[in-house]
Short mmCIF file of C-alpha atoms in Angstrom, two decimals:
data_model
loop_
_atom_site.label_atom_id
_atom_site.label_comp_id
_atom_site.label_asym_id
_atom_site.label_seq_id
_atom_site.Cartn_x
_atom_site.Cartn_y
_atom_site.Cartn_z
CA MET A 19 7.64 -18.56 14.76
CA GLU A 20 4.39 -19.22 13.07
CA PRO A 21 3.49 -16.56 9.96
CA ALA A 22 0.99 -14.09 10.73
CA LEU A 23 0.29 -10.55 10.13
CA ARG A 24 0.68 -8.37 13.07
CA LEU A 25 -1.60 -5.30 13.41
CA ASP A 26 -0.30 -2.07 15.80
CA VAL A 27 -1.72 1.27 16.09
CA ASP A 28 -0.01 3.63 17.42
CA GLY A 29 -1.65 7.01 17.35
CA THR A 30 -2.70 7.66 13.99
CA THR A 31 -0.76 5.42 12.39
CA ALA A 32 -1.84 1.22 11.57
CA THR A 33 1.00 -0.72 10.50
CA VAL A 34 0.13 -4.09 9.67
CA ARG A 35 3.04 -6.65 9.51
CA ILE A 36 4.14 -9.48 7.45
CA ALA A 37 5.81 -12.13 9.19
CA HIS A 38 6.74 -15.36 8.01
CA PRO A 39 11.05 -15.21 8.60
CA ALA A 40 11.55 -18.83 7.97
CA LYS A 41 10.20 -18.11 4.20
CA ARG A 42 11.13 -14.69 3.96
CA ASN A 43 7.88 -13.25 4.83
CA ALA A 44 6.17 -15.40 2.42
CA MET A 45 1.84 -14.96 2.43
CA THR A 46 0.97 -18.40 3.21
CA THR A 47 -3.13 -18.48 2.08
CA ASP A 48 -4.79 -18.32 6.08
CA MET A 49 -2.61 -14.59 5.27
CA TRP A 50 -3.53 -13.84 2.19
CA ARG A 51 -7.34 -14.64 3.49
CA ARG A 52 -6.74 -12.40 7.28
CA LEU A 53 -5.46 -9.14 5.44
CA PRO A 54 -9.19 -8.02 4.07
CA GLU A 55 -9.92 -8.06 7.72
CA LEU A 56 -7.02 -6.87 9.38
CA LEU A 57 -8.20 -3.58 6.98
CA ARG A 58 -11.41 -3.37 7.37
CA ARG A 59 -10.79 -3.30 11.04
CA CYS A 60 -8.50 0.19 9.99
CA ALA A 61 -10.82 2.05 7.76
CA ALA A 62 -13.15 1.80 10.92
CA ASP A 63 -11.72 2.96 13.32
CA PRO A 64 -11.53 7.04 13.27
CA ALA A 65 -8.27 7.26 15.21
CA VAL A 66 -6.42 5.64 12.32
CA ARG A 67 -6.19 8.55 9.35
CA VAL A 68 -2.91 6.53 7.85
CA LEU A 69 -1.84 2.31 7.88
CA VAL A 70 1.31 1.44 6.69
CA LEU A 71 2.52 -1.85 5.66
CA THR A 72 6.23 -3.99 6.24
CA GLY A 73 7.46 -7.07 6.85
CA GLU A 74 9.35 -8.66 9.75
CA GLY A 75 13.24 -8.13 10.31
CA ASP A 76 15.31 -7.04 7.25
CA THR A 77 12.38 -8.40 4.29
CA PHE A 78 9.07 -6.89 2.84
CA CYS A 79 7.88 -10.09 1.46
CA ALA A 80 8.63 -12.88 -1.05
CA GLY A 81 5.49 -13.48 -3.05
CA ALA A 82 2.91 -16.49 -2.18
CA ASP A 83 4.52 -19.40 -0.04
CA ILE A 84 4.70 -22.10 -2.92
CA SER A 85 4.58 -24.97 -0.53
CA ALA A 86 0.92 -24.18 0.27
CA LEU A 87 -0.02 -23.98 -3.85
CA THR A 88 -2.76 -26.54 -3.91
CA ALA A 89 -3.10 -28.96 -6.58
CA ASP A 90 -5.05 -27.50 -8.38
CA GLY A 91 -2.27 -24.26 -9.58
CA GLY A 92 -2.22 -22.34 -6.72
CA ARG A 93 -5.42 -20.83 -7.89
CA GLU A 94 -6.88 -20.58 -4.49
CA SER A 95 -3.73 -18.92 -3.16
CA ARG A 96 -3.94 -17.16 -6.53
CA ASP A 97 -7.50 -15.18 -5.97
CA LEU A 98 -6.56 -14.61 -2.39
CA ALA A 99 -4.29 -12.57 -3.23
CA VAL A 100 -5.65 -10.21 -5.83
CA ALA A 101 -9.00 -10.10 -2.92
CA ALA A 102 -6.17 -8.80 -0.31
CA GLU A 103 -4.75 -6.93 -3.05
CA GLU A 104 -7.81 -5.27 -4.07
CA ALA A 105 -8.97 -4.64 -0.59
CA LEU A 106 -5.59 -2.62 -0.09
CA ALA A 107 -6.02 -0.83 -3.19
CA ALA A 108 -10.04 0.44 -2.34
CA PHE A 109 -8.43 1.21 1.78
CA PRO A 110 -10.15 4.67 2.13
CA LYS A 111 -6.97 6.50 3.88
CA PRO A 112 -3.49 6.67 2.86
CA THR A 113 -1.22 3.89 2.37
CA ILE A 114 2.58 3.77 2.36
CA ALA A 115 4.56 0.22 1.76
CA ALA A 116 7.66 0.45 4.06
CA VAL A 117 10.19 -1.67 1.81
CA ARG A 118 13.59 -3.61 2.39
CA GLY A 119 15.06 -6.36 1.19
CA HIS A 120 13.02 -8.40 -1.21
CA CYS A 121 9.87 -6.72 -2.27
CA VAL A 122 9.55 -9.87 -5.04
CA GLY A 123 5.87 -11.80 -6.31
CA GLY A 124 2.79 -11.18 -4.38
CA GLY A 125 5.03 -8.94 -1.87
CA CYS A 126 5.26 -6.59 -4.95
CA GLN A 127 1.77 -7.83 -5.83
CA LEU A 128 1.14 -6.21 -1.92
CA ALA A 129 3.16 -3.02 -2.95
CA ALA A 130 1.97 -1.64 -5.90
CA ALA A 131 -1.40 -2.01 -4.19
CA CYS A 132 -0.24 1.07 -1.43
CA ASP A 133 -0.70 4.71 -2.68
CA LEU A 134 3.24 4.83 -2.25
CA ARG A 135 6.30 2.79 -1.43
CA PHE A 136 9.12 4.19 0.24
CA ALA A 137 12.37 1.95 -0.18
CA ALA A 138 15.29 1.17 1.31
CA GLU A 139 18.39 0.75 -0.12
CA GLY A 140 19.44 -2.40 -1.16
CA ALA A 141 15.57 -3.30 -1.62
CA SER A 142 15.29 -5.52 -4.83
CA PHE A 143 11.47 -5.55 -6.67
CA GLY A 144 10.37 -8.45 -9.14
CA ILE A 145 6.40 -9.66 -10.33
CA THR A 146 7.70 -13.59 -10.90
CA PRO A 147 4.79 -16.08 -12.42
CA ALA A 148 6.39 -16.29 -15.02
CA ARG A 149 9.33 -19.00 -13.82
CA LEU A 150 6.39 -20.83 -12.67
CA GLY A 151 4.31 -20.37 -15.53
CA ILE A 152 1.25 -18.63 -13.49
CA VAL A 153 -0.37 -16.13 -15.90
CA TYR A 154 -0.79 -12.96 -13.87
CA ALA A 155 -4.27 -11.41 -12.98
CA ALA A 156 -5.19 -9.08 -15.48
CA SER A 157 -6.51 -6.38 -12.92
CA SER A 158 -2.91 -6.78 -11.25
CA THR A 159 -1.30 -6.03 -14.74
CA ARG A 160 -3.34 -3.24 -15.09
CA ARG A 161 -1.89 -2.12 -12.04
CA LEU A 162 1.25 -2.67 -12.50
CA VAL A 163 1.01 -0.97 -16.18
CA ASP A 164 -0.55 2.50 -14.48
CA LEU A 165 2.04 2.49 -11.59
CA VAL A 166 5.60 2.48 -14.03
CA GLY A 167 4.17 2.17 -17.91
CA PRO A 168 3.63 -0.25 -20.25
CA ALA A 169 7.70 -1.12 -20.60
CA THR A 170 8.70 -1.66 -17.95
CA ALA A 171 5.66 -3.63 -16.50
CA LYS A 172 6.59 -5.63 -19.46
CA TYR A 173 10.62 -5.91 -18.62
CA LEU A 174 9.02 -6.77 -14.91
CA LEU A 175 6.14 -9.64 -15.84
CA PHE A 176 8.05 -10.83 -19.58
CA SER A 177 11.52 -11.60 -17.77
CA ALA A 178 10.68 -12.08 -14.19
CA GLU A 179 14.42 -10.22 -13.19
CA LEU A 180 14.41 -8.47 -10.06
CA ILE A 181 15.35 -4.68 -10.06
CA ASP A 182 17.40 -2.61 -7.58
CA ALA A 183 15.78 0.21 -5.74
CA GLU A 184 17.84 2.81 -7.72
CA ARG A 185 15.39 1.52 -10.52
CA ALA A 186 11.93 0.85 -9.09
CA LEU A 187 12.75 4.59 -7.99
CA ARG A 188 13.42 5.77 -11.72
CA THR A 189 10.96 3.94 -12.93
CA GLY A 190 8.44 4.76 -10.40
CA LEU A 191 7.70 1.63 -8.51
CA VAL A 192 8.95 3.52 -5.71
CA ASP A 193 8.75 7.02 -4.23
CA GLU A 194 11.85 7.60 -1.89
CA VAL A 195 14.74 4.99 -1.21
CA TRP A 196 16.28 5.57 2.36
CA PRO A 197 19.39 4.28 3.91
CA ALA A 198 18.27 1.38 5.25
CA GLN A 199 18.55 2.49 9.30
CA GLU A 200 16.47 5.30 7.99
CA LEU A 201 14.25 4.22 6.71
CA ASP A 202 11.30 4.06 9.47
CA GLY A 203 12.27 7.03 10.98
CA ARG A 204 11.26 8.57 7.68
CA VAL A 205 8.14 6.37 6.90
CA ALA A 206 6.84 7.43 10.32
CA GLU A 207 7.57 11.23 9.99
CA PHE A 208 5.65 10.88 6.67
CA ALA A 209 2.90 9.21 8.60
CA ARG A 210 2.14 11.99 10.72
CA THR A 211 2.15 14.59 7.64
CA LEU A 212 0.21 12.79 5.82
CA ALA A 213 -2.59 12.84 9.31
CA SER A 214 -2.32 16.23 9.48
CA ARG A 215 -4.05 17.64 6.51
CA SER A 216 -7.53 16.95 5.74
CA GLN A 217 -8.97 13.66 4.84
CA LEU A 218 -11.32 14.67 2.93
CA THR A 219 -8.60 16.38 0.54
CA GLN A 220 -7.17 12.94 0.36
CA ALA A 221 -10.59 9.98 0.37
CA ALA A 222 -11.89 12.08 -2.71
CA ALA A 223 -8.34 12.48 -4.43
CA LYS A 224 -7.91 8.41 -3.94
CA GLU A 225 -11.29 8.46 -5.66
CA PHE A 226 -10.86 10.37 -8.67
CA ALA A 227 -7.28 8.69 -9.36
CA ALA A 228 -8.75 5.80 -9.20
CA GLY A 229 -10.17 6.18 -12.30
CA PRO A 230 -13.15 7.08 -14.03
CA VAL A 231 -16.29 8.92 -11.37
CA ASP A 232 -19.72 9.01 -12.34
CA ALA A 233 -22.00 12.73 -11.91
CA ASP A 234 -23.51 11.28 -8.41
CA ARG A 235 -19.89 10.72 -6.95
CA LEU A 236 -18.91 14.24 -8.11
CA ALA A 237 -21.81 15.76 -6.36
CA TYR A 238 -21.09 13.48 -3.46
CA TRP A 239 -17.88 14.78 -3.25
CA ALA A 240 -18.98 18.55 -3.43
CA GLY A 241 -21.57 18.15 -0.88
CA GLN A 242 -19.26 16.97 1.17
CA ALA A 243 -16.19 19.66 0.04
CA HIS A 244 -19.78 21.97 1.07
CA GLY A 245 -20.44 20.33 4.07
CA SER A 246 -17.65 19.63 5.27
CA GLY A 247 -15.60 23.03 6.85
CA ASP A 248 -12.27 22.03 5.85
CA GLY A 249 -12.07 24.15 3.29
CA THR A 250 -13.13 27.33 6.02
CA GLU A 251 -10.82 26.16 8.45
CA GLY A 252 -7.67 25.22 6.06
CA VAL A 253 -7.88 29.00 4.42
CA ALA A 254 -8.34 30.76 8.04
CA ALA A 255 -5.66 28.89 9.68
CA PHE A 256 -2.96 29.63 6.60
CA LEU A 257 -4.41 33.34 6.67
CA GLU A 258 -3.70 33.13 11.14
CA CYS A 259 -0.53 30.94 10.39
CA ARG A 260 -1.71 28.15 12.96
CA THR A 261 -1.85 24.28 12.87
CA PRO A 262 -5.35 23.67 10.95
CA ARG A 263 -8.38 21.36 13.21
CA PHE A 264 -10.14 19.42 9.90
CA GLU A 265 -13.07 17.50 11.54
CA TRP A 266 -13.95 15.65 8.52
CA THR A 267 -13.67 11.55 8.75
CA GLY A 268 -15.77 10.76 6.29
#
């Protein structure tokens, strides 16, 4: 099977699947390059309300394909990996990494860029540039620190050791851990829950959580909240004991 990123849209959920089974779903240069374009397509599709990133088979992603590193020490691959990570972090709708097996190096970099991470029992996580003498990107380091705190981030970065799903859950790297046979069902169920909620609330919360928001953006979101009707609909649905029909799409 040729290395590929496979996109499937089922109702309100888009799934991007990392497929390179010969090398435990390692990302090639072309795969890094293609991911932002797939994300742009999903972001522009009004039917898509949630994005799931996962791996083909029993592995999430073993990182970058080391054989693709060039004489420049892999600088091109690392730059493309950071660009893909930033595109994933900036995706305007909720994102879930569904992780089974190895989630290592660039794979963990991608998982950390998702909003949420659900893992199968037996999954393992690691950030491994210290094994190769590579400087991990500053933006990726900062994202990891924000996610798990400085102590765990240093443990992962300094040692390049792998941790199991239970430790990842304790440190905040993972949000939920499930038996392997139940993971896909749980992710699908939670994606449907997210799709039923207000996209206005989710989009604003995602922007606010990403960092400082200036006065113009605060005014923008206040205007969106006032004009969208989502708040009125949500309260009315609650009082009438029915499912709300939120209409804001951005």
